[in-house]
Coordinates of C-alpha atoms and ligand atoms in Angstrom, one line a residue:
X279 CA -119.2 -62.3 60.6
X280 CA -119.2 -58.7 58.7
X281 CA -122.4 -57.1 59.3
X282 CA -124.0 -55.2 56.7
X283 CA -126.2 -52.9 59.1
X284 CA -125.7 -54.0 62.4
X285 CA -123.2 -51.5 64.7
X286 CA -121.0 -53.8 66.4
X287 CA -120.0 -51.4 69.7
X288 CA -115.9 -51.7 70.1
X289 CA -116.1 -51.1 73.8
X290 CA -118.0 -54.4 74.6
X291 CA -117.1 -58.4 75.3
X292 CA -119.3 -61.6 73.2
X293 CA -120.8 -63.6 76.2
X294 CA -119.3 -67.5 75.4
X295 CA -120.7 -70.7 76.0
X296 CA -118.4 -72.7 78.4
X297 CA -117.3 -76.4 78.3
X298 CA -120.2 -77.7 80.9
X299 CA -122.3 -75.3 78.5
X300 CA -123.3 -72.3 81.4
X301 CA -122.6 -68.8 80.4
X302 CA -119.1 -67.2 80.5
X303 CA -120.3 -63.8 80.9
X304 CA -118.0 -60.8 80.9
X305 CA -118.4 -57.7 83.0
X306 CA -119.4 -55.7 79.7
X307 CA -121.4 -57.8 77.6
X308 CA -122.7 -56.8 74.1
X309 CA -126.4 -57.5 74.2
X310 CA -128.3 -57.1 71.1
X311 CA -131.8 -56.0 71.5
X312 CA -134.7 -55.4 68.8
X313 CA -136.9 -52.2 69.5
X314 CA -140.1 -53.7 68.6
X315 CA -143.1 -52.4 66.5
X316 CA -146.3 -50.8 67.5
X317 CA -145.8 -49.9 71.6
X318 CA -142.2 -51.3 70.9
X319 CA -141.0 -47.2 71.1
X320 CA -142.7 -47.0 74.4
X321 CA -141.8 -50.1 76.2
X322 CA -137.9 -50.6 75.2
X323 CA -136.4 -47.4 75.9
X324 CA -137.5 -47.3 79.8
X325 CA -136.5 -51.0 79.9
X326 CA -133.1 -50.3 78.3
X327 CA -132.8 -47.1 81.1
X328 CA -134.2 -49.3 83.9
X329 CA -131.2 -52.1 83.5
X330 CA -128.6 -50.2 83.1
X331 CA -129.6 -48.4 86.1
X332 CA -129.9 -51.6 88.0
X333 CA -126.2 -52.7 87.0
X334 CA -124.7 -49.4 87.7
X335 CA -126.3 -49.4 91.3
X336 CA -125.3 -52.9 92.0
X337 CA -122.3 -53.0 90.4
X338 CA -120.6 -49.6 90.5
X339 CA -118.6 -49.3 87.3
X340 CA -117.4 -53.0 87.5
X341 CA -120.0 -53.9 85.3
X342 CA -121.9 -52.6 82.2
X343 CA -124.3 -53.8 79.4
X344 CA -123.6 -52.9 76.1
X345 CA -126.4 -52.9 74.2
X346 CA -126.4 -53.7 70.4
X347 CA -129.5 -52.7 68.3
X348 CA -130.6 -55.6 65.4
X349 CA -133.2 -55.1 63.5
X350 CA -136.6 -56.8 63.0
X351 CA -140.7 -56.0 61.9
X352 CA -141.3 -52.0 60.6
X353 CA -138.1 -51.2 61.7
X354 CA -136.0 -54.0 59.6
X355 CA -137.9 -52.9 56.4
X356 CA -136.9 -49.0 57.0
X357 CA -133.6 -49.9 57.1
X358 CA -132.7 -52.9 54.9
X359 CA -135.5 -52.1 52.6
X360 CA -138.6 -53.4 51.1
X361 CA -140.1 -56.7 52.3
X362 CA -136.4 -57.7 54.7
X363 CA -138.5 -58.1 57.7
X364 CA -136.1 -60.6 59.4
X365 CA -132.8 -59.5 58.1
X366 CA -130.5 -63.0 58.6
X367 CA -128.1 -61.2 60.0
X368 CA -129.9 -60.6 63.0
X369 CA -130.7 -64.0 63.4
X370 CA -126.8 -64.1 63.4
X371 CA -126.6 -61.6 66.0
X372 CA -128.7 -62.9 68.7
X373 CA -127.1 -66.7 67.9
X374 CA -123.8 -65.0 68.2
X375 CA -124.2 -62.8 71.1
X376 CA -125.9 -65.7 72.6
X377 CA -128.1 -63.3 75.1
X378 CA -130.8 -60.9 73.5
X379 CA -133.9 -59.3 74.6
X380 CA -136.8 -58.3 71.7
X381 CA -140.0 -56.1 71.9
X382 CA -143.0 -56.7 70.1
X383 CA -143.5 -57.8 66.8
X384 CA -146.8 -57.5 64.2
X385 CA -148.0 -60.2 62.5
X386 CA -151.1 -59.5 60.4
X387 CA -154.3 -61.6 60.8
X388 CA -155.1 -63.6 58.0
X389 CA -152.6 -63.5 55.4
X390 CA -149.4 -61.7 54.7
X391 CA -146.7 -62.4 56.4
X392 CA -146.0 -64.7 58.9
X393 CA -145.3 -64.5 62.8
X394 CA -141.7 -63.0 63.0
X395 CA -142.0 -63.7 66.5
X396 CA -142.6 -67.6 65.9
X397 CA -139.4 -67.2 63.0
X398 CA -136.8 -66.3 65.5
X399 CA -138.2 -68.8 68.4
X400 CA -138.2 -71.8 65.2
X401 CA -134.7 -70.4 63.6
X402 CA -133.3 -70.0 66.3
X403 CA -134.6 -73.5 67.9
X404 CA -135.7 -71.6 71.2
X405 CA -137.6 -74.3 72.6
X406 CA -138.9 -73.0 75.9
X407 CA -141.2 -70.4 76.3
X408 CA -140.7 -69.3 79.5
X409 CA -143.4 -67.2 80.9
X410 CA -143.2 -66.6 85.1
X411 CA -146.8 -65.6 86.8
X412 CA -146.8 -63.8 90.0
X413 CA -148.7 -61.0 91.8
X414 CA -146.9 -57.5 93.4
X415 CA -148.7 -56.7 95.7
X416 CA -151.1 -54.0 95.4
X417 CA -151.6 -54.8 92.1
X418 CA -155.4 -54.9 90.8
X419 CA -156.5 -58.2 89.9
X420 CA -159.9 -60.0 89.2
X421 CA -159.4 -62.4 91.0
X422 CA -159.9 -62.8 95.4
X423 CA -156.4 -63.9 95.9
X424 CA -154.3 -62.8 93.7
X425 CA -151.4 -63.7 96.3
X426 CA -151.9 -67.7 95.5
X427 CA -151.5 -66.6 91.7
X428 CA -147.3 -68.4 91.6
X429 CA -147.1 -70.3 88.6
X430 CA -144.1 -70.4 85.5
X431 CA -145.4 -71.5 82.3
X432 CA -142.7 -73.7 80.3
X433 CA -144.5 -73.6 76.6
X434 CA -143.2 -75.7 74.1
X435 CA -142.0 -72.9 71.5
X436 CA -141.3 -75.1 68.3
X437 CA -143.7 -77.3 67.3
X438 CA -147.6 -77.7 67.4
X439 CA -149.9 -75.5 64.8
X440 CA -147.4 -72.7 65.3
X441 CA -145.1 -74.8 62.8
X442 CA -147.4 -72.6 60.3
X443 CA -148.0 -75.9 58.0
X444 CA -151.4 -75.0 56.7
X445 CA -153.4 -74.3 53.1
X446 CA -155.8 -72.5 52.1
X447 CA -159.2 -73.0 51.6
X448 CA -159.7 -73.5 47.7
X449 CA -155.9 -73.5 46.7
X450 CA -154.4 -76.7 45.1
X451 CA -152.4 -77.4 47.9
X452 CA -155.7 -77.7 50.2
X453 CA -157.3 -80.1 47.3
X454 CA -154.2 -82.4 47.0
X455 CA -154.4 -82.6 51.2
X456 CA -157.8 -83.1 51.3
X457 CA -157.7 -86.1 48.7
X458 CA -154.4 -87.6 50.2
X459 CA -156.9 -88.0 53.6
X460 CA -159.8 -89.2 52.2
X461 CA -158.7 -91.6 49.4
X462 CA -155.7 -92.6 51.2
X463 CA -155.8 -92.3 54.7
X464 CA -159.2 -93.9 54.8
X465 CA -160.5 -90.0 56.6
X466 CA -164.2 -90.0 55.8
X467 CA -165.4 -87.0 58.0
X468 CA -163.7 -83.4 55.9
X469 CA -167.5 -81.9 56.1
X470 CA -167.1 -79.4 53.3
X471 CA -164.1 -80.4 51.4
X472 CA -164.3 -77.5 48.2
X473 CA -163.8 -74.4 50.6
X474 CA -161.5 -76.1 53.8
X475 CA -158.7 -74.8 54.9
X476 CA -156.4 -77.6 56.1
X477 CA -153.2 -77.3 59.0
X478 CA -151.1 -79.7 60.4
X479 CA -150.4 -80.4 64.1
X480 CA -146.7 -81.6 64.6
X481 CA -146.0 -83.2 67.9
X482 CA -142.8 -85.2 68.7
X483 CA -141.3 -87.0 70.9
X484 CA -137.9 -85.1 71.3
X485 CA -139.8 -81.9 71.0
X486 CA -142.3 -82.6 73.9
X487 CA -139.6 -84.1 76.2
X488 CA -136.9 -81.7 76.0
X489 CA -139.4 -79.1 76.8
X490 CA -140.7 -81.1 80.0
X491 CA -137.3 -82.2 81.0
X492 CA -136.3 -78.1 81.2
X493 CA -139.8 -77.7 83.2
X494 CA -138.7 -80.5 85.6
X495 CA -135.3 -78.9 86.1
X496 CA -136.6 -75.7 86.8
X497 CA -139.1 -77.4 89.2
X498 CA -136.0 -79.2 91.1
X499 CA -133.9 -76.4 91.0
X500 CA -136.2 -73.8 92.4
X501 CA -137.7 -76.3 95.0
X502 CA -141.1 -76.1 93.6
X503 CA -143.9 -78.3 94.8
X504 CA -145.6 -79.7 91.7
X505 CA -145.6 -79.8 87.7
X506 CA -148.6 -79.9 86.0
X507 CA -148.7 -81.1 82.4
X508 CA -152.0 -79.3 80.5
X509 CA -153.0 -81.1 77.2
X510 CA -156.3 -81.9 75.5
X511 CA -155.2 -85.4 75.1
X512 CA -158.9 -86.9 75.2
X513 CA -159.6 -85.2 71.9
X514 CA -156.0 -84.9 69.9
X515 CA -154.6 -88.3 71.7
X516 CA -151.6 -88.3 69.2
X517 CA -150.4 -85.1 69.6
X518 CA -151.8 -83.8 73.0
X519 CA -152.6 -87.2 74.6
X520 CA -148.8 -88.0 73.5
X521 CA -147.4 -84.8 75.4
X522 CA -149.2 -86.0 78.2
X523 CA -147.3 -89.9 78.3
X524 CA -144.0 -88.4 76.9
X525 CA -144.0 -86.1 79.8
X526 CA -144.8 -88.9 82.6
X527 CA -142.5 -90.7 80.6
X528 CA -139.2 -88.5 81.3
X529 CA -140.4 -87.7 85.0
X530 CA -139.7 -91.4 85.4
X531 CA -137.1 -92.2 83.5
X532 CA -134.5 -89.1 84.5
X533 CA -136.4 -88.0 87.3
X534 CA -136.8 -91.3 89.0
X535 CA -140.8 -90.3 89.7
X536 CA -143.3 -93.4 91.3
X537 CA -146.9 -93.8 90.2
X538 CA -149.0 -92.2 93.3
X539 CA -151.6 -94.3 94.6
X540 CA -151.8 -96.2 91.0
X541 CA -151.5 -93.5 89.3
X542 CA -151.2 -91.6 86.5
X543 CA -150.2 -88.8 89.2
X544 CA -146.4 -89.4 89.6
X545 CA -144.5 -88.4 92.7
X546 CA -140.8 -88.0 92.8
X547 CA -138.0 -86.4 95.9
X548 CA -135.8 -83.5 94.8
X549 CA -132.9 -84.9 94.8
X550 CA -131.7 -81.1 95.9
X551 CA -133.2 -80.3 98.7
X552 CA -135.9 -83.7 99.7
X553 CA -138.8 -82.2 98.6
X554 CA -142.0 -84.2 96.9
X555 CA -142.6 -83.1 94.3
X556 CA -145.9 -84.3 92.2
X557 CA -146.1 -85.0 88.3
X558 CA -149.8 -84.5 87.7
X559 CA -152.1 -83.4 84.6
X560 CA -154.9 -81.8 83.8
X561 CA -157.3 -81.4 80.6
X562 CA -156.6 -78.1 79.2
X563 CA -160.2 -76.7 79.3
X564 CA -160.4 -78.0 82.4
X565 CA -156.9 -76.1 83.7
X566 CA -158.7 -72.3 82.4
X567 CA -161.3 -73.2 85.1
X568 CA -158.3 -74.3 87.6
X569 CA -156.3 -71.1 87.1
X570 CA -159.4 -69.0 88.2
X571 CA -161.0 -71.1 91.3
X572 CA -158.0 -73.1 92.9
X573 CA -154.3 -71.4 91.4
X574 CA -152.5 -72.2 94.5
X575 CA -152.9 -75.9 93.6
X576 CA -150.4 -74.9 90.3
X577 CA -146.7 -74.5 90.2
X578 CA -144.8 -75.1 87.4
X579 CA -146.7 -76.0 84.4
X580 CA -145.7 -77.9 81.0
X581 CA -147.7 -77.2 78.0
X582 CA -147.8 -77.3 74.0
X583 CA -147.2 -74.0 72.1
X584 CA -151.2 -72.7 71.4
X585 CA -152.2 -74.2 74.9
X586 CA -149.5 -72.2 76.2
X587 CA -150.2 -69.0 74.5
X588 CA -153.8 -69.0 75.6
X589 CA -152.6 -69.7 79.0
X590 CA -150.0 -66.7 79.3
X591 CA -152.5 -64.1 78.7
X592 CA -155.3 -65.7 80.8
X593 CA -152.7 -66.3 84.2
X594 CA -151.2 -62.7 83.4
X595 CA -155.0 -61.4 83.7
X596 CA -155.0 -62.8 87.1
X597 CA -152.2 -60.7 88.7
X598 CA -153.0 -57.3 86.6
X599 CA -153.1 -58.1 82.8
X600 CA -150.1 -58.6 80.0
X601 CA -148.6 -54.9 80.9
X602 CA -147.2 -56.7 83.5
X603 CA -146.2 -60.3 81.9
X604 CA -142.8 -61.0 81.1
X605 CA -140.8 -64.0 79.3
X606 CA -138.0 -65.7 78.0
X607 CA -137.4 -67.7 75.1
X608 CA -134.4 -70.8 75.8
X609 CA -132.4 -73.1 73.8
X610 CA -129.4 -74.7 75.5
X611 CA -127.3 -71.9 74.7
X612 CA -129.3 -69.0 73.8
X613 CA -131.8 -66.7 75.4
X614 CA -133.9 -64.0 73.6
X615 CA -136.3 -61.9 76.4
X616 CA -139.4 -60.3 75.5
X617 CA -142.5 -59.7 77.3
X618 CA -145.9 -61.8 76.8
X619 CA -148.0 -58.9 75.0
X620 CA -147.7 -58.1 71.6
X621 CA -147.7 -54.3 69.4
X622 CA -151.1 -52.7 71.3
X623 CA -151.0 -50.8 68.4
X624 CA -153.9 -47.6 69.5
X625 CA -151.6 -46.7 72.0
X626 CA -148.2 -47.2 70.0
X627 CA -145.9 -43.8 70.5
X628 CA -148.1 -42.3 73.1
X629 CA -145.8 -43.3 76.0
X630 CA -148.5 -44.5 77.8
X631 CA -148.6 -48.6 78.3
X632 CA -146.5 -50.4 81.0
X633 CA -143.1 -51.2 80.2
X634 CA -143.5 -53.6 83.2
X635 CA -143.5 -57.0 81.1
X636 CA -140.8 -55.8 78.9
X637 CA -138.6 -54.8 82.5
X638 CA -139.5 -57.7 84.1
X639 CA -138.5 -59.8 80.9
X640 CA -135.1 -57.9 81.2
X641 CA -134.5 -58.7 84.9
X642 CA -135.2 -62.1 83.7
X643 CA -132.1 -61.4 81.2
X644 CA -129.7 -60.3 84.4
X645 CA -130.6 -63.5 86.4
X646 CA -130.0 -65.2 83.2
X647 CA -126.4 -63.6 83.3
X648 CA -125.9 -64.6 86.7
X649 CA -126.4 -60.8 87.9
X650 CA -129.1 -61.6 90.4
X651 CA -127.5 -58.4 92.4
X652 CA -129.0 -56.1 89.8
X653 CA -132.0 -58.3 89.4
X654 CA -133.2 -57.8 92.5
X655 CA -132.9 -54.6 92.5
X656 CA -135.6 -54.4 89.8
X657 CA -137.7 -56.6 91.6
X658 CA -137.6 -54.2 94.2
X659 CA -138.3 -51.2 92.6
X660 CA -140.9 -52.4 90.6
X661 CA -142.6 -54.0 94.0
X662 CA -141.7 -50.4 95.5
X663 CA -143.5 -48.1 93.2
X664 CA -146.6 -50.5 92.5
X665 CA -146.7 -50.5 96.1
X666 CA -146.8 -46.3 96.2
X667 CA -149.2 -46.3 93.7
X668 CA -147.3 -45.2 90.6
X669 CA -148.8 -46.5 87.9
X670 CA -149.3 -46.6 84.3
X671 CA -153.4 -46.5 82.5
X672 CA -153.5 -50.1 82.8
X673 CA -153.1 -50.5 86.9
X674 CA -154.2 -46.9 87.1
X675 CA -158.0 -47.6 86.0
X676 CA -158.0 -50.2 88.7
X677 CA -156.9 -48.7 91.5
X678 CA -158.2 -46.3 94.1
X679 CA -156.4 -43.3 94.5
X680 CA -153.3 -44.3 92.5
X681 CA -151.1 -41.6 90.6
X682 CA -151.4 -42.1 87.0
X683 CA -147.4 -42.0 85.4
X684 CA -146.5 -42.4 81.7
X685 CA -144.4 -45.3 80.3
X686 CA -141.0 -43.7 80.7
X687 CA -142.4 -42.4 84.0
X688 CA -142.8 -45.3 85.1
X689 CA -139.1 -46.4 84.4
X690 CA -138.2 -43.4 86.7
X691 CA -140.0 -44.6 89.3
X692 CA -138.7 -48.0 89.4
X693 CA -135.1 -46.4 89.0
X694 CA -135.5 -43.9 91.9
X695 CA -137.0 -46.9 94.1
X696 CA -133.7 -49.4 93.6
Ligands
NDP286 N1 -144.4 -61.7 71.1 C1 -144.9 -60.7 70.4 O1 -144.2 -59.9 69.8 C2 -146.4 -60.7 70.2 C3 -146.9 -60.0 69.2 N2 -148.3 -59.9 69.0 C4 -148.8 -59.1 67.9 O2 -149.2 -57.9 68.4 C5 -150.2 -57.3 67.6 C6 -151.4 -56.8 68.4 O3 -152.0 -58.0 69.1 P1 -153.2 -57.9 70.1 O4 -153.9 -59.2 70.0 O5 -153.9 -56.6 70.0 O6 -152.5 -58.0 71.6 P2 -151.6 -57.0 72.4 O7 -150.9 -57.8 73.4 O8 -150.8 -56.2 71.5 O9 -152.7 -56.0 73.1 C7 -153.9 -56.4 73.6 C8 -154.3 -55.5 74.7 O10 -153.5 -55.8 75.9 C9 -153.3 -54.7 76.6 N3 -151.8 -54.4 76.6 C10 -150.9 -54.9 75.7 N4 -149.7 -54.5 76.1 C11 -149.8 -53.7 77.1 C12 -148.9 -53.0 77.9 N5 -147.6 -52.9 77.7 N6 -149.4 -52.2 79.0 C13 -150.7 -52.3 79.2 N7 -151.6 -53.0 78.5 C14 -151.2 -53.7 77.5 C15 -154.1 -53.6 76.0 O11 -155.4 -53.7 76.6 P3 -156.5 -52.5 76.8 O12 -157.0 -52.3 75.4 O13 -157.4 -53.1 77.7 O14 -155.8 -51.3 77.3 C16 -154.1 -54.0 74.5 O15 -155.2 -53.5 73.8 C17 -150.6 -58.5 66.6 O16 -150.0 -58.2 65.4 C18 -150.1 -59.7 67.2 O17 -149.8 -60.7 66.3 C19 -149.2 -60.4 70.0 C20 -148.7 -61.1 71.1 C21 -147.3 -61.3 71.2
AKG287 O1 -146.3 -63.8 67.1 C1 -147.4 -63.2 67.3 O2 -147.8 -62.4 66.6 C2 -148.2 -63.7 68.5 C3 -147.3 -64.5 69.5 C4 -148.0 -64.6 70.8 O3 -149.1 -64.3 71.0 C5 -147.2 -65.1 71.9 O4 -146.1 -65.6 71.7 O5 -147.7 -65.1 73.1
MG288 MG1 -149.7 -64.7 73.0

């Protein structure tokens, strides 16, 4: 396709999707990435340094990402114009380069428009969330042992109130729900039905269990010991209770998991490597408290899209807050990164906040590719300059006698550290 705005660099390769479906990824990849709004200045261009640092230590010339910038949020309006806040063609772009990574987008509270964020994950059917919890050490944390904080959060990213089908309170569309329930779904209890705002909660059966199957994978493939499914199935039993059975359902029927002692636990070997792994759940109230008192009893977890959000930020609290949180959104063939916080707008263009989520999210993008050399060479620098106390405000205010670095400081110091 002809882009209207989008630079298409000549040096770079498209990354392909084989016959078995993996990656075919060439040694220079074009990689589009979306600068982000609000702390999105201050957070991509250390990321963007970090990487390509990372590939040219472990990889000499022989490799090279090519970055391609698409356009989304503030950014998308400036240059396509008024009101094009998610430019199709960028939607085209990150289908078509098949491997992207985003930073953060606004979405106003309460009206205007809605989450661009939630737009690309939907349009683009992304249906993992993928959000990766664990502590470097040194880092300040809240809680006693921050060492036993080693969970991955797979958060169904498609359906669930973040489908955005809601009315508003007073508008016509609200009165002709309203009196669809009560005079014809036999719904008696709509307290204050002039002034109510009405949504919908959309929870399927495909949706839940190609989301759990992924979390099972992952689980089998990384030789983890147990995956938790969170769910407040005693109050929304059709939607959350369903997750729940759905996701029992496909760790018996494709992962060949036995009811333990009667169940509902389920138990199952890795087929890989002969592990047990357990299938177990837990009420999602219930799983807040968890995280905090017992986390080394979680692993991998399952959840629903607005379980999983609240989730994300509360288990990135744990080991030193959402400056430090990164993520991936997954369908079968595509991958957009970004990190778990959002715009922190009071301290956008100050080149102050972590870029930490947003270069962790990227050496979740190299592993991704395959290039676990470069990877881990992140991994290492970031551990290495934590460790020496080089920190940004938000570790910085935590820590005794730490040296306080700015954003693309603390790119540096993670570069000079691979
Ligand atoms: N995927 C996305 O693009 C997301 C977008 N959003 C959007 O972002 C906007 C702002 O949302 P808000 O609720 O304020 O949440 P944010 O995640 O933007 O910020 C909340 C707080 O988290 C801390 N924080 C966030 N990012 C960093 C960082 N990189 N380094 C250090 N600390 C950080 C700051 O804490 P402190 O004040 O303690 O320093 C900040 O005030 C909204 O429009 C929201 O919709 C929100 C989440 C995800
Ligand atoms: O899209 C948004 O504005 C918020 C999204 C969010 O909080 C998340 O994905 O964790
Ligand atoms: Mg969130």
């Amino acid at each position: 396709m002809a882009y209207q705005k989008i630079q298409v660099p000549a040096e770079g390769t498209k990354i392909t999707i084989n016959s078995d479906g993996s990656l075919n990824v060439p040694n220079n990849p074009i990689i589009p990435f979306i600068e982000g709004d609000g702390i999105g200045v201050d957070v991509t261009p250390p990321m963007l340094d970090v990487l390509n640092a990372a590939v040219e230590k472990a990889y000499g010339g022989e490799r090279k990402l090519v970055w391609m910038e698409v356009y989304a949020g503030e950014k998308a309006v400036k240059v396509y114009g008024d009101d094009t806040w998610l430019p199709e063609e960028t939607l085209e772009a990150l289908k078509d380069f098949k491997v992207g990574i985003k930073g953060p987008l606004t979405t106003p509270v309460g009206g205007g428009i809605r989450s661009l964020n939630v737009a690309i994950r939907q349009k683009l059917d992304l249906f993992v969330c993928q959000r990766p919890v664990l502590w470097f050490t040194g880092v300040p944390s809240p809680v006693k042992n921050p060492q036993d904080v080693d969970m991955v959060i797979f958060r169904e990213n498609s359906e669930d109130i973040y489908a955005g089908i809601e009315w508003k309170a007073g508008s016509p569309e609200a009165k002709k729900v309203i009196k669809f329930f009560t005079e014809e779904m036999g719904v008696t209890n709509i307290r204050f039905e002039d002034m109510c705002g009405i949504g919908v909660k959309p929870v399927s059966e495909e949706g839940t269990k190609r989301l759990v199957r992924q979390a099972l994978q992952y689980t089998v493939d990384n030789n983890r010991d147990s995956l938790t499914l969170v769910h407040k199935g005693n109050i929304m039993k059709f939607t959350e209770g369903a997750f729940k059975d759905w996701g029992y359902e496909i760790a018996r029927d494709e992962f060949g998991a036995e009811l333990l002692d009667g169940g509902p636990w389920m138990q199952f070997k890795n087929p890989k490597t002969g592990k047990n792994v357990i299938v177990k759940d837990v009420i999602a109230d219930a799983m807040l408290q968890q995280i905090l008192l017992r986390p080394a009893e979680y692993d991998v977890i399952a959840t629903l899209n607005l379980n999983g959000d609240y989730l994300s930020d509360a288990l990135a609290a744990e080991v030193g807050g959402i400056g430090i949180a990164p993520g991936a959104n997954l369908s079968d063939t595509v991958g957009v990164f970004e990190a778990t916080h959002g715009t922190a707008p009071k301290y956008a263009g100050q080149d102050k906040v972590n870029p930490g989520s947003l270069i962790l999210s990227g050496e979740m993008m190299l592993r991704h590719l395959g290039w676990t050399e470069a990877a881990d060479m992140i991994l290492k620098g970031t551990s290495a300059a934590i460790g020496e106390k080089k920190v940004t405000y938000d570790f910085h205010r935590l820590m005794d006698g730490a040296e306080l670095v700015s954003a693309s400081q603390f790119g540096k110091e993670i570069i000079a550290r691979m």
